[in-house]
């Protein structure tokens, strides 16, 4: 066998071996990748709106106020609301979601004109801290007319569901503020174990 032929055979073996190693590496990485939501925010791509009247309103809803809570009786859901969370600050909102659901900063407080925007996990890594990793996993079971309540101390504000939809992560319209309406918007990554879309539940205040 000529030296040229030997070199050619060696080169072919090297290419085949390298390709196999690359394929195995990809398979290994895919198998190791958790089948859960990534660290991408529920509000990824959503820019926060201009300040609402919540910044000047008198309210007993403050950081760490454990009485500020979300309740959805139909789903058996009750969770503390962590207020004033920056949806574009990953460290801040991921920490908040360990302790409950989060209200996006600069959105209306309950009872105020505007849009109260609350977001939370539909799924998350089991190994990560927190007890609210799937708190919004059943949000799609809500229907028009179902009741959602926000409470702070003795104050309870009730809402009725008017719309359920999915939107792209970059759809910023869901956080828009309109002083002519009293609205609540719940947002989560959808479907669970993905961040492909956002499930959005819109409810209007019962006055």
PDB file of N, CA and C in Angstrom, residues 59-62 65-73 77-83 109-111 147-159:
ATOM      1  N   UNK A  59     -51.144  53.169  49.740  1.00  0.00           N
ATOM      2  CA  UNK A  59     -51.463  51.744  49.782  1.00  0.00           C
ATOM      3  C   UNK A  59     -50.678  51.073  50.883  1.00  0.00           C
ATOM      4  N   UNK A  60     -51.264  49.993  51.424  1.00  0.00           N
ATOM      5  CA  UNK A  60     -50.547  49.217  52.431  1.00  0.00           C
ATOM      6  C   UNK A  60     -49.837  48.036  51.793  1.00  0.00           C
ATOM      7  N   UNK A  61     -49.758  48.022  50.456  1.00  0.00           N
ATOM      8  CA  UNK A  61     -49.048  46.953  49.766  1.00  0.00           C
ATOM      9  C   UNK A  61     -47.586  47.356  49.639  1.00  0.00           C
ATOM     10  N   UNK A  62     -46.746  46.757  50.432  1.00  0.00           N
ATOM     11  CA  UNK A  62     -45.324  47.062  50.441  1.00  0.00           C
ATOM     12  C   UNK A  62     -44.517  45.787  50.304  1.00  0.00           C
ATOM     13  N   UNK A  65     -44.965  42.404  52.484  1.00  0.00           N
ATOM     14  CA  UNK A  65     -46.280  42.330  53.107  1.00  0.00           C
ATOM     15  C   UNK A  65     -46.926  41.001  52.743  1.00  0.00           C
ATOM     16  N   UNK A  66     -46.896  40.044  53.667  1.00  0.00           N
ATOM     17  CA  UNK A  66     -47.356  38.685  53.383  1.00  0.00           C
ATOM     18  C   UNK A  66     -48.865  38.599  53.199  1.00  0.00           C
ATOM     19  N   UNK A  67     -49.599  39.669  53.553  1.00  0.00           N
ATOM     20  CA  UNK A  67     -51.055  39.631  53.412  1.00  0.00           C
ATOM     21  C   UNK A  67     -51.500  39.930  51.982  1.00  0.00           C
ATOM     22  N   UNK A  68     -50.593  40.395  51.145  1.00  0.00           N
ATOM     23  CA  UNK A  68     -50.920  40.684  49.747  1.00  0.00           C
ATOM     24  C   UNK A  68     -50.902  39.364  48.990  1.00  0.00           C
ATOM     25  N   UNK A  69     -52.072  38.919  48.515  1.00  0.00           N
ATOM     26  CA  UNK A  69     -52.170  37.555  47.989  1.00  0.00           C
ATOM     27  C   UNK A  69     -53.102  37.452  46.795  1.00  0.00           C
ATOM     28  N   UNK A  70     -52.860  36.413  46.001  1.00  0.00           N
ATOM     29  CA  UNK A  70     -53.701  36.045  44.867  1.00  0.00           C
ATOM     30  C   UNK A  70     -54.481  34.793  45.228  1.00  0.00           C
ATOM     31  N   UNK A  71     -55.786  34.799  44.940  1.00  0.00           N
ATOM     32  CA  UNK A  71     -56.619  33.619  45.204  1.00  0.00           C
ATOM     33  C   UNK A  71     -57.485  33.309  43.984  1.00  0.00           C
ATOM     34  N   UNK A  72     -57.463  32.043  43.584  1.00  0.00           N
ATOM     35  CA  UNK A  72     -58.351  31.564  42.520  1.00  0.00           C
ATOM     36  C   UNK A  72     -59.010  30.298  43.046  1.00  0.00           C
ATOM     37  N   UNK A  73     -60.215  30.436  43.539  1.00  0.00           N
ATOM     38  CA  UNK A  73     -60.897  29.324  44.208  1.00  0.00           C
ATOM     39  C   UNK A  73     -61.082  28.131  43.278  1.00  0.00           C
ATOM     40  N   UNK A  77     -56.014  27.694  44.208  1.00  0.00           N
ATOM     41  CA  UNK A  77     -54.739  28.413  44.167  1.00  0.00           C
ATOM     42  C   UNK A  77     -54.753  29.584  45.132  1.00  0.00           C
ATOM     43  N   UNK A  78     -53.722  29.666  45.929  1.00  0.00           N
ATOM     44  CA  UNK A  78     -53.508  30.818  46.802  1.00  0.00           C
ATOM     45  C   UNK A  78     -52.008  31.025  46.942  1.00  0.00           C
ATOM     46  N   UNK A  79     -51.557  32.248  46.702  1.00  0.00           N
ATOM     47  CA  UNK A  79     -50.121  32.517  46.746  1.00  0.00           C
ATOM     48  C   UNK A  79     -49.866  33.963  47.127  1.00  0.00           C
ATOM     49  N   UNK A  80     -48.801  34.207  47.880  1.00  0.00           N
ATOM     50  CA  UNK A  80     -48.421  35.586  48.177  1.00  0.00           C
ATOM     51  C   UNK A  80     -47.966  36.294  46.909  1.00  0.00           C
ATOM     52  N   UNK A  81     -48.235  37.578  46.843  1.00  0.00           N
ATOM     53  CA  UNK A  81     -47.800  38.395  45.710  1.00  0.00           C
ATOM     54  C   UNK A  81     -46.604  39.231  46.146  1.00  0.00           C
ATOM     55  N   UNK A  82     -45.519  39.114  45.403  1.00  0.00           N
ATOM     56  CA  UNK A  82     -44.342  39.946  45.661  1.00  0.00           C
ATOM     57  C   UNK A  82     -44.458  41.163  44.749  1.00  0.00           C
ATOM     58  N   UNK A  83     -44.637  42.363  45.309  1.00  0.00           N
ATOM     59  CA  UNK A  83     -44.913  43.542  44.475  1.00  0.00           C
ATOM     60  C   UNK A  83     -43.660  44.212  43.930  1.00  0.00           C
ATOM     61  N   UNK A 109     -52.006  49.022  41.060  1.00  0.00           N
ATOM     62  CA  UNK A 109     -52.339  48.257  42.254  1.00  0.00           C
ATOM     63  C   UNK A 109     -53.824  47.899  42.213  1.00  0.00           C
ATOM     64  N   UNK A 110     -54.234  46.857  42.926  1.00  0.00           N
ATOM     65  CA  UNK A 110     -55.648  46.461  42.938  1.00  0.00           C
ATOM     66  C   UNK A 110     -56.547  47.626  43.353  1.00  0.00           C
ATOM     67  N   UNK A 111     -57.610  47.827  42.606  1.00  0.00           N
ATOM     68  CA  UNK A 111     -58.529  48.912  42.903  1.00  0.00           C
ATOM     69  C   UNK A 111     -58.193  50.206  42.200  1.00  0.00           C
ATOM     70  N   UNK A 147     -63.841  33.627  38.813  1.00  0.00           N
ATOM     71  CA  UNK A 147     -63.482  34.720  39.719  1.00  0.00           C
ATOM     72  C   UNK A 147     -62.028  34.601  40.180  1.00  0.00           C
ATOM     73  N   UNK A 148     -61.344  35.730  40.165  1.00  0.00           N
ATOM     74  CA  UNK A 148     -59.984  35.850  40.697  1.00  0.00           C
ATOM     75  C   UNK A 148     -60.001  36.962  41.735  1.00  0.00           C
ATOM     76  N   UNK A 149     -59.321  36.746  42.854  1.00  0.00           N
ATOM     77  CA  UNK A 149     -59.294  37.756  43.910  1.00  0.00           C
ATOM     78  C   UNK A 149     -57.864  38.149  44.268  1.00  0.00           C
ATOM     79  N   UNK A 150     -57.689  39.437  44.513  1.00  0.00           N
ATOM     80  CA  UNK A 150     -56.456  39.963  45.077  1.00  0.00           C
ATOM     81  C   UNK A 150     -56.807  40.561  46.428  1.00  0.00           C
ATOM     82  N   UNK A 151     -56.028  40.244  47.439  1.00  0.00           N
ATOM     83  CA  UNK A 151     -56.342  40.743  48.777  1.00  0.00           C
ATOM     84  C   UNK A 151     -55.108  41.336  49.435  1.00  0.00           C
ATOM     85  N   UNK A 152     -55.354  42.319  50.271  1.00  0.00           N
ATOM     86  CA  UNK A 152     -54.308  42.911  51.094  1.00  0.00           C
ATOM     87  C   UNK A 152     -54.940  43.313  52.414  1.00  0.00           C
ATOM     88  N   UNK A 153     -54.640  42.552  53.451  1.00  0.00           N
ATOM     89  CA  UNK A 153     -55.289  42.783  54.729  1.00  0.00           C
ATOM     90  C   UNK A 153     -56.777  42.519  54.602  1.00  0.00           C
ATOM     91  N   UNK A 154     -57.588  43.489  55.013  1.00  0.00           N
ATOM     92  CA  UNK A 154     -59.040  43.330  54.948  1.00  0.00           C
ATOM     93  C   UNK A 154     -59.603  43.696  53.579  1.00  0.00           C
ATOM     94  N   UNK A 155     -58.775  44.271  52.725  1.00  0.00           N
ATOM     95  CA  UNK A 155     -59.237  44.709  51.408  1.00  0.00           C
ATOM     96  C   UNK A 155     -59.182  43.556  50.411  1.00  0.00           C
ATOM     97  N   UNK A 156     -60.298  43.290  49.736  1.00  0.00           N
ATOM     98  CA  UNK A 156     -60.360  42.249  48.707  1.00  0.00           C
ATOM     99  C   UNK A 156     -60.925  42.866  47.431  1.00  0.00           C
ATOM    100  N   UNK A 157     -60.200  42.691  46.348  1.00  0.00           N
ATOM    101  CA  UNK A 157     -60.665  43.156  45.038  1.00  0.00           C
ATOM    102  C   UNK A 157     -60.919  41.927  44.173  1.00  0.00           C
ATOM    103  N   UNK A 158     -62.130  41.825  43.635  1.00  0.00           N
ATOM    104  CA  UNK A 158     -62.513  40.656  42.836  1.00  0.00           C
ATOM    105  C   UNK A 158     -62.566  41.008  41.353  1.00  0.00           C
ATOM    106  N   UNK A 159     -62.188  40.025  40.549  1.00  0.00           N
ATOM    107  CA  UNK A 159     -62.175  40.189  39.095  1.00  0.00           C
ATOM    108  C   UNK A 159     -62.888  39.006  38.454  1.00  0.00           C
TER     109      UNK A 159
END
